[in-house]
mmCIF file of N, CA and C in Angstrom:
data_model
loop_
_atom_site.group_PDB
_atom_site.id
_atom_site.type_symbol
_atom_site.label_atom_id
_atom_site.label_comp_id
_atom_site.label_asym_id
_atom_site.label_seq_id
_atom_site.Cartn_x
_atom_site.Cartn_y
_atom_site.Cartn_z
ATOM 1 N N UNK A 1 1.062 -1.282 -0.026
ATOM 2 C CA UNK A 1 -0.164 -0.234 -0.028
ATOM 3 C C UNK A 1 0.762 1.086 -0.310
ATOM 4 N N UNK A 2 0.604 2.014 -0.795
ATOM 5 C CA UNK A 2 1.380 3.243 -1.268
ATOM 6 C C UNK A 2 0.623 4.372 -0.253
ATOM 7 N N UNK A 3 1.497 5.007 0.842
ATOM 8 C CA UNK A 3 0.971 6.269 1.605
ATOM 9 C C UNK A 3 1.322 7.426 1.067
ATOM 10 N N UNK A 4 0.191 8.500 1.018
ATOM 11 C CA UNK A 4 0.744 9.523 0.143
ATOM 12 C C UNK A 4 0.558 10.584 1.013
ATOM 13 N N UNK A 5 0.308 10.492 2.468
ATOM 14 C CA UNK A 5 -0.379 11.591 3.079
ATOM 15 C C UNK A 5 1.202 12.125 3.482
ATOM 16 N N UNK A 6 1.535 13.336 3.620
ATOM 17 C CA UNK A 6 2.689 14.071 3.740
ATOM 18 C C UNK A 6 2.721 15.043 5.369
ATOM 19 N N UNK A 7 1.624 15.391 5.652
ATOM 20 C CA UNK A 7 1.865 16.148 6.932
ATOM 21 C C UNK A 7 1.249 15.132 8.096
ATOM 22 N N UNK A 8 1.407 15.435 9.495
ATOM 23 C CA UNK A 8 1.201 14.922 10.558
ATOM 24 C C UNK A 8 -0.365 14.345 10.696
ATOM 25 N N UNK A 9 -1.329 16.231 9.867
ATOM 26 C CA UNK A 9 -2.503 15.866 10.267
ATOM 27 C C UNK A 9 -3.472 14.891 8.991
ATOM 28 N N UNK A 10 -2.575 15.026 8.075
ATOM 29 C CA UNK A 10 -3.113 14.116 6.852
ATOM 30 C C UNK A 10 -2.834 12.311 7.137
ATOM 31 N N UNK A 11 -1.951 12.258 7.821
ATOM 32 C CA UNK A 11 -1.379 10.768 8.292
ATOM 33 C C UNK A 11 -2.376 10.618 9.575
ATOM 34 N N UNK A 12 -2.855 11.541 10.607
ATOM 35 C CA UNK A 12 -3.649 11.393 11.369
ATOM 36 C C UNK A 12 -5.305 10.820 10.457
ATOM 37 N N UNK A 13 -5.750 11.557 9.737
ATOM 38 C CA UNK A 13 -6.828 11.241 9.179
ATOM 39 C C UNK A 13 -6.779 9.785 8.419
ATOM 40 N N UNK A 14 -5.614 9.777 7.915
ATOM 41 C CA UNK A 14 -5.454 8.319 7.223
ATOM 42 C C UNK A 14 -5.480 6.986 8.285
ATOM 43 N N UNK A 15 -5.149 7.466 9.392
ATOM 44 C CA UNK A 15 -5.478 6.404 10.600
ATOM 45 C C UNK A 15 -6.779 6.301 11.206
ATOM 46 N N UNK A 16 -7.329 7.821 11.522
ATOM 47 C CA UNK A 16 -8.872 7.732 11.724
ATOM 48 C C UNK A 16 -9.543 6.959 10.404
ATOM 49 N N UNK A 17 -9.220 7.023 9.263
ATOM 50 C CA UNK A 17 -10.276 6.416 8.341
ATOM 51 C C UNK A 17 -9.792 4.978 8.385
ATOM 52 N N UNK A 18 -8.721 4.559 8.553
ATOM 53 C CA UNK A 18 -8.536 2.940 8.706
ATOM 54 C C UNK A 18 -8.940 2.208 9.514
ATOM 55 N N UNK A 19 -9.171 2.877 10.456
ATOM 56 C CA UNK A 19 -10.098 2.112 11.736
ATOM 57 C C UNK A 19 -11.780 2.448 11.401
ATOM 58 N N UNK A 20 -12.090 2.904 10.285
ATOM 59 C CA UNK A 20 -13.465 2.792 9.799
ATOM 60 C C UNK A 20 -14.111 3.987 10.656
ATOM 61 N N UNK A 21 -13.908 4.879 11.514
ATOM 62 C CA UNK A 21 -14.369 5.707 12.431
ATOM 63 C C UNK A 21 -14.258 7.086 11.737
ATOM 64 N N UNK A 22 -15.641 7.553 11.946
ATOM 65 C CA UNK A 22 -15.865 9.324 11.716
ATOM 66 C C UNK A 22 -14.859 9.794 12.712
ATOM 67 N N UNK A 23 -14.664 11.367 12.010
ATOM 68 C CA UNK A 23 -13.933 12.007 13.029
ATOM 69 C C UNK A 23 -14.439 12.366 14.196
ATOM 70 N N UNK A 24 -15.873 12.338 14.069
ATOM 71 C CA UNK A 24 -16.421 12.989 15.535
ATOM 72 C C UNK A 24 -16.653 11.469 16.352
ATOM 73 N N UNK A 25 -16.698 10.406 16.021
ATOM 74 C CA UNK A 25 -16.301 9.080 16.777
ATOM 75 C C UNK A 25 -15.149 9.100 17.655
ATOM 76 N N UNK A 26 -14.089 9.183 16.412
ATOM 77 C CA UNK A 26 -12.638 9.387 17.059
ATOM 78 C C UNK A 26 -12.419 10.575 17.963
ATOM 79 N N UNK A 27 -13.128 11.999 18.015
ATOM 80 C CA UNK A 27 -12.369 12.803 19.073
ATOM 81 C C UNK A 27 -13.635 12.580 20.316
ATOM 82 N N UNK A 28 -14.888 12.033 20.302
ATOM 83 C CA UNK A 28 -15.322 11.552 21.666
ATOM 84 C C UNK A 28 -14.749 10.636 22.113
ATOM 85 N N UNK A 29 -13.871 9.596 21.325
ATOM 86 C CA UNK A 29 -13.198 8.560 22.051
ATOM 87 C C UNK A 29 -12.225 9.135 22.914
ATOM 88 N N UNK A 30 -11.281 9.691 22.117
ATOM 89 C CA UNK A 30 -10.195 10.371 22.855
ATOM 90 C C UNK A 30 -10.359 12.084 23.670
ATOM 91 N N UNK A 31 -11.508 12.046 23.570
ATOM 92 C CA UNK A 31 -12.138 12.828 24.698
ATOM 93 C C UNK A 31 -11.602 14.484 24.306
ATOM 94 N N UNK A 32 -12.035 14.905 23.083
ATOM 95 C CA UNK A 32 -11.587 15.951 22.044
ATOM 96 C C UNK A 32 -12.652 16.692 21.577
ATOM 97 N N UNK A 33 -12.681 17.720 21.492
ATOM 98 C CA UNK A 33 -13.985 18.357 20.318
ATOM 99 C C UNK A 33 -13.421 18.204 19.167
ATOM 100 N N UNK A 34 -14.560 17.961 18.361
ATOM 101 C CA UNK A 34 -14.467 17.485 16.900
ATOM 102 C C UNK A 34 -13.707 18.682 15.975
ATOM 103 N N UNK A 35 -14.079 19.771 16.348
ATOM 104 C CA UNK A 35 -13.588 21.276 16.001
ATOM 105 C C UNK A 35 -11.810 21.035 16.230
ATOM 106 N N UNK A 36 -11.620 20.650 17.559
ATOM 107 C CA UNK A 36 -9.950 20.626 17.988
ATOM 108 C C UNK A 36 -9.121 19.393 16.756
ATOM 109 N N UNK A 37 -9.895 18.419 16.763
ATOM 110 C CA UNK A 37 -9.400 17.280 15.999
ATOM 111 C C UNK A 37 -8.852 17.748 14.785
ATOM 112 N N UNK A 38 -10.211 18.562 14.010
ATOM 113 C CA UNK A 38 -9.993 19.363 12.526
ATOM 114 C C UNK A 38 -8.919 20.228 12.540
ATOM 115 N N UNK A 39 -8.603 20.988 13.815
ATOM 116 C CA UNK A 39 -7.627 21.659 13.381
ATOM 117 C C UNK A 39 -6.228 21.716 13.426
ATOM 118 N N UNK A 40 -6.726 19.893 14.172
ATOM 119 C CA UNK A 40 -4.817 19.043 13.925
ATOM 120 C C UNK A 40 -4.765 18.412 12.697
ATOM 121 N N UNK A 41 -5.928 17.794 12.277
ATOM 122 C CA UNK A 41 -6.094 17.369 10.702
ATOM 123 C C UNK A 41 -5.802 18.302 9.602
ATOM 124 N N UNK A 42 -6.008 19.391 10.098
ATOM 125 C CA UNK A 42 -5.747 20.434 8.852
ATOM 126 C C UNK A 42 -4.642 20.950 9.061
ATOM 127 N N UNK A 43 -3.501 20.787 9.940
ATOM 128 C CA UNK A 43 -2.587 21.044 10.304
ATOM 129 C C UNK A 43 -2.688 22.662 10.706
ATOM 130 N N UNK A 44 -3.752 23.436 11.589
ATOM 131 C CA UNK A 44 -3.841 24.322 12.184
ATOM 132 C C UNK A 44 -2.670 24.358 13.155
ATOM 133 N N UNK A 45 -3.452 23.407 13.930
ATOM 134 C CA UNK A 45 -2.462 22.677 15.681
ATOM 135 C C UNK A 45 -1.570 21.890 15.068
ATOM 136 N N UNK A 46 -0.856 21.266 16.423
ATOM 137 C CA UNK A 46 0.246 20.417 15.894
ATOM 138 C C UNK A 46 -0.053 19.083 16.684
ATOM 139 N N UNK A 47 0.328 18.071 15.779
ATOM 140 C CA UNK A 47 -0.062 16.891 16.283
ATOM 141 C C UNK A 47 0.784 16.599 17.501
ATOM 142 N N UNK A 48 0.285 16.240 18.713
ATOM 143 C CA UNK A 48 1.109 16.429 19.863
ATOM 144 C C UNK A 48 1.944 14.556 19.778
ATOM 145 N N UNK A 49 2.621 14.357 20.637
ATOM 146 C CA UNK A 49 2.773 13.335 21.082
ATOM 147 C C UNK A 49 1.845 12.110 21.728
ATOM 148 N N UNK A 50 1.214 12.749 22.667
ATOM 149 C CA UNK A 50 0.205 12.229 23.779
ATOM 150 C C UNK A 50 -1.072 11.511 22.560
ATOM 151 N N UNK A 51 -1.306 12.509 21.556
ATOM 152 C CA UNK A 51 -2.704 11.991 20.982
ATOM 153 C C UNK A 51 -1.798 10.980 19.862
ATOM 154 N N UNK A 52 -0.632 11.266 19.456
ATOM 155 C CA UNK A 52 0.092 10.135 18.498
ATOM 156 C C UNK A 52 0.013 9.021 18.974
ATOM 157 N N UNK A 53 0.188 8.901 20.530
ATOM 158 C CA UNK A 53 0.292 7.601 21.159
ATOM 159 C C UNK A 53 -1.218 6.893 21.496
ATOM 160 N N UNK A 54 -2.108 7.855 21.636
ATOM 161 C CA UNK A 54 -3.207 7.125 21.897
ATOM 162 C C UNK A 54 -4.137 6.950 20.541
ATOM 163 N N UNK A 55 -3.374 7.596 19.350
ATOM 164 C CA UNK A 55 -4.049 6.923 18.139
ATOM 165 C C UNK A 55 -3.491 5.927 17.557
ATOM 166 N N UNK A 56 -2.520 5.468 18.022
ATOM 167 C CA UNK A 56 -1.225 4.355 18.148
ATOM 168 C C UNK A 56 -2.211 2.991 18.705
ATOM 169 N N UNK A 57 -2.797 3.261 19.629
ATOM 170 C CA UNK A 57 -3.375 2.350 20.739
ATOM 171 C C UNK A 57 -4.670 1.888 19.716
ATOM 172 N N UNK A 58 -5.782 2.963 19.646
ATOM 173 C CA UNK A 58 -6.706 3.030 19.019
ATOM 174 C C UNK A 58 -6.815 2.157 17.158
ATOM 175 N N UNK A 59 -5.560 2.796 16.895
ATOM 176 C CA UNK A 59 -5.545 2.264 15.332
ATOM 177 C C UNK A 59 -4.401 1.360 14.796
ATOM 178 N N UNK A 60 -3.464 1.082 15.643
ATOM 179 C CA UNK A 60 -2.706 0.137 14.949
ATOM 180 C C UNK A 60 -1.626 0.926 14.644
ATOM 181 N N UNK A 61 -1.735 2.354 14.391
ATOM 182 C CA UNK A 61 -0.747 3.031 13.313
ATOM 183 C C UNK A 61 0.189 3.674 14.455
ATOM 184 N N UNK A 62 1.246 3.464 13.915
ATOM 185 C CA UNK A 62 2.586 3.589 14.927
ATOM 186 C C UNK A 62 2.279 5.334 15.032
ATOM 187 N N UNK A 63 2.885 5.888 16.109
ATOM 188 C CA UNK A 63 2.889 7.100 16.517
ATOM 189 C C UNK A 63 4.234 7.894 15.780
ATOM 190 N N UNK A 64 5.281 7.090 15.895
ATOM 191 C CA UNK A 64 6.394 7.513 15.165
ATOM 192 C C UNK A 64 6.142 7.975 13.848
ATOM 193 N N UNK A 65 5.436 7.295 13.387
ATOM 194 C CA UNK A 65 5.403 7.456 12.000
ATOM 195 C C UNK A 65 3.830 8.498 11.887
ATOM 196 N N UNK A 66 3.105 8.478 12.632
ATOM 197 C CA UNK A 66 2.230 9.843 12.374
ATOM 198 C C UNK A 66 2.772 11.112 12.665
ATOM 199 N N UNK A 67 4.025 11.134 13.251
ATOM 200 C CA UNK A 67 4.767 12.235 13.830
ATOM 201 C C UNK A 67 5.621 12.694 12.869
ATOM 202 N N UNK A 68 6.186 11.718 12.221
ATOM 203 C CA UNK A 68 7.713 11.863 11.439
ATOM 204 C C UNK A 68 7.536 11.498 10.034
ATOM 205 N N UNK A 69 6.411 10.323 9.770
ATOM 206 C CA UNK A 69 6.454 9.909 8.474
ATOM 207 C C UNK A 69 7.829 8.600 8.122
ATOM 208 N N UNK A 70 8.649 8.594 9.388
ATOM 209 C CA UNK A 70 9.690 7.418 9.418
ATOM 210 C C UNK A 70 9.393 6.193 9.690
ATOM 211 N N UNK A 71 9.969 5.232 9.325
ATOM 212 C CA UNK A 71 9.804 3.940 9.257
ATOM 213 C C UNK A 71 8.012 3.292 9.031
ATOM 214 N N UNK A 72 8.082 2.216 9.213
ATOM 215 C CA UNK A 72 7.008 1.335 8.625
ATOM 216 C C UNK A 72 5.410 2.142 9.739
ATOM 217 N N UNK A 73 4.351 2.188 8.832
ATOM 218 C CA UNK A 73 3.241 2.917 9.467
ATOM 219 C C UNK A 73 2.226 1.869 10.283
ATOM 220 N N UNK A 74 2.551 0.719 10.051
ATOM 221 C CA UNK A 74 1.734 -0.197 10.992
ATOM 222 C C UNK A 74 2.558 -1.253 12.224
ATOM 223 N N UNK A 75 1.872 -1.112 13.167
ATOM 224 C CA UNK A 75 2.689 -2.010 14.237
ATOM 225 C C UNK A 75 2.852 -3.322 13.844
ATOM 226 N N UNK A 76 3.367 -4.174 13.756
ATOM 227 C CA UNK A 76 3.107 -5.623 13.418
ATOM 228 C C UNK A 76 3.127 -6.804 14.624
ATOM 229 N N UNK A 77 3.544 -6.151 15.767
ATOM 230 C CA UNK A 77 3.288 -6.936 17.331
ATOM 231 C C UNK A 77 1.581 -6.482 17.470
ATOM 232 N N UNK A 78 1.414 -7.651 18.097
ATOM 233 C CA UNK A 78 -0.359 -7.874 19.028
ATOM 234 C C UNK A 78 0.116 -6.989 20.449
ATOM 235 N N UNK A 79 -0.643 -6.441 20.665
ATOM 236 C CA UNK A 79 -0.923 -5.982 22.112
ATOM 237 C C UNK A 79 -2.146 -5.729 22.449
ATOM 238 N N UNK A 80 -2.091 -5.315 23.704
ATOM 239 C CA UNK A 80 -3.591 -5.182 24.259
ATOM 240 C C UNK A 80 -3.786 -3.758 24.343
ATOM 241 N N UNK A 81 -4.669 -3.225 23.182
ATOM 242 C CA UNK A 81 -4.492 -1.738 23.198
ATOM 243 C C UNK A 81 -5.861 -1.205 24.369
ATOM 244 N N UNK A 82 -6.551 -2.335 24.749
ATOM 245 C CA UNK A 82 -7.925 -1.770 25.231
ATOM 246 C C UNK A 82 -7.330 -1.623 26.883
ATOM 247 N N UNK A 83 -6.438 -2.434 27.367
ATOM 248 C CA UNK A 83 -5.850 -1.928 28.755
ATOM 249 C C UNK A 83 -4.927 -0.777 28.543
ATOM 250 N N UNK A 84 -4.480 -0.777 27.598
ATOM 251 C CA UNK A 84 -3.511 0.457 27.516
ATOM 252 C C UNK A 84 -4.553 1.588 27.339
ATOM 253 N N UNK A 85 -5.438 1.716 26.228
ATOM 254 C CA UNK A 85 -6.236 2.693 26.157
ATOM 255 C C UNK A 85 -6.587 3.457 27.283
ATOM 256 N N UNK A 86 -7.238 2.468 28.205
ATOM 257 C CA UNK A 86 -7.936 2.442 29.387
ATOM 258 C C UNK A 86 -6.719 3.415 30.661
ATOM 259 N N UNK A 87 -5.449 3.056 30.428
ATOM 260 C CA UNK A 87 -4.747 3.628 31.226
ATOM 261 C C UNK A 87 -4.436 5.147 30.597
ATOM 262 N N UNK A 88 -4.522 5.174 29.329
ATOM 263 C CA UNK A 88 -4.041 6.392 29.010
ATOM 264 C C UNK A 88 -5.532 7.481 29.202
ATOM 265 N N UNK A 89 -6.551 7.033 29.066
ATOM 266 C CA UNK A 89 -7.722 7.719 29.253
ATOM 267 C C UNK A 89 -8.042 8.086 30.820
ATOM 268 N N UNK A 90 -7.406 7.282 31.693
ATOM 269 C CA UNK A 90 -7.540 7.241 33.236
ATOM 270 C C UNK A 90 -6.133 8.457 33.482
ATOM 271 N N UNK A 91 -5.154 8.808 32.792
ATOM 272 C CA UNK A 91 -3.860 9.875 32.964
ATOM 273 C C UNK A 91 -4.236 10.984 32.341
ATOM 274 N N UNK A 92 -5.140 11.140 31.295
ATOM 275 C CA UNK A 92 -5.808 12.175 30.769
ATOM 276 C C UNK A 92 -6.434 12.925 31.470
ATOM 277 N N UNK A 93 -7.791 12.049 32.309
ATOM 278 C CA UNK A 93 -8.976 12.543 33.010
ATOM 279 C C UNK A 93 -8.143 13.312 34.327
ATOM 280 N N UNK A 94 -7.152 12.507 34.845
ATOM 281 C CA UNK A 94 -6.570 12.747 36.024
ATOM 282 C C UNK A 94 -5.798 14.307 35.515
ATOM 283 N N UNK A 95 -5.374 14.175 34.625
ATOM 284 C CA UNK A 95 -4.352 15.969 34.403
ATOM 285 C C UNK A 95 -5.448 16.822 34.289
ATOM 286 N N UNK A 96 -6.814 16.415 33.848
ATOM 287 C CA UNK A 96 -8.028 17.763 33.565
ATOM 288 C C UNK A 96 -8.418 17.572 34.806
ATOM 289 N N UNK A 97 -8.340 17.061 35.989
ATOM 290 C CA UNK A 97 -8.681 17.904 37.162
ATOM 291 C C UNK A 97 -10.044 17.177 37.286
#
């Protein structure tokens, strides 16, 4: 599969589409407003490491590839996404206070 996405926002949208979710569904899953997510997809706001890692846990598309376009885009090893995603959600909620 040839990947044409050049910017972090385009790569994030690729990951969301790959997981068969709408942007609204993905935004809800990561506790972000749809407008905030759209600003990242359009590259008006920066894709940060935490969002890239959350995206990797949800979609399997590697965080490093989302951020830099370097290396393979898909993680080849299986891991427990549900457990890891629950831990990230707990940390995100704790930081929000």
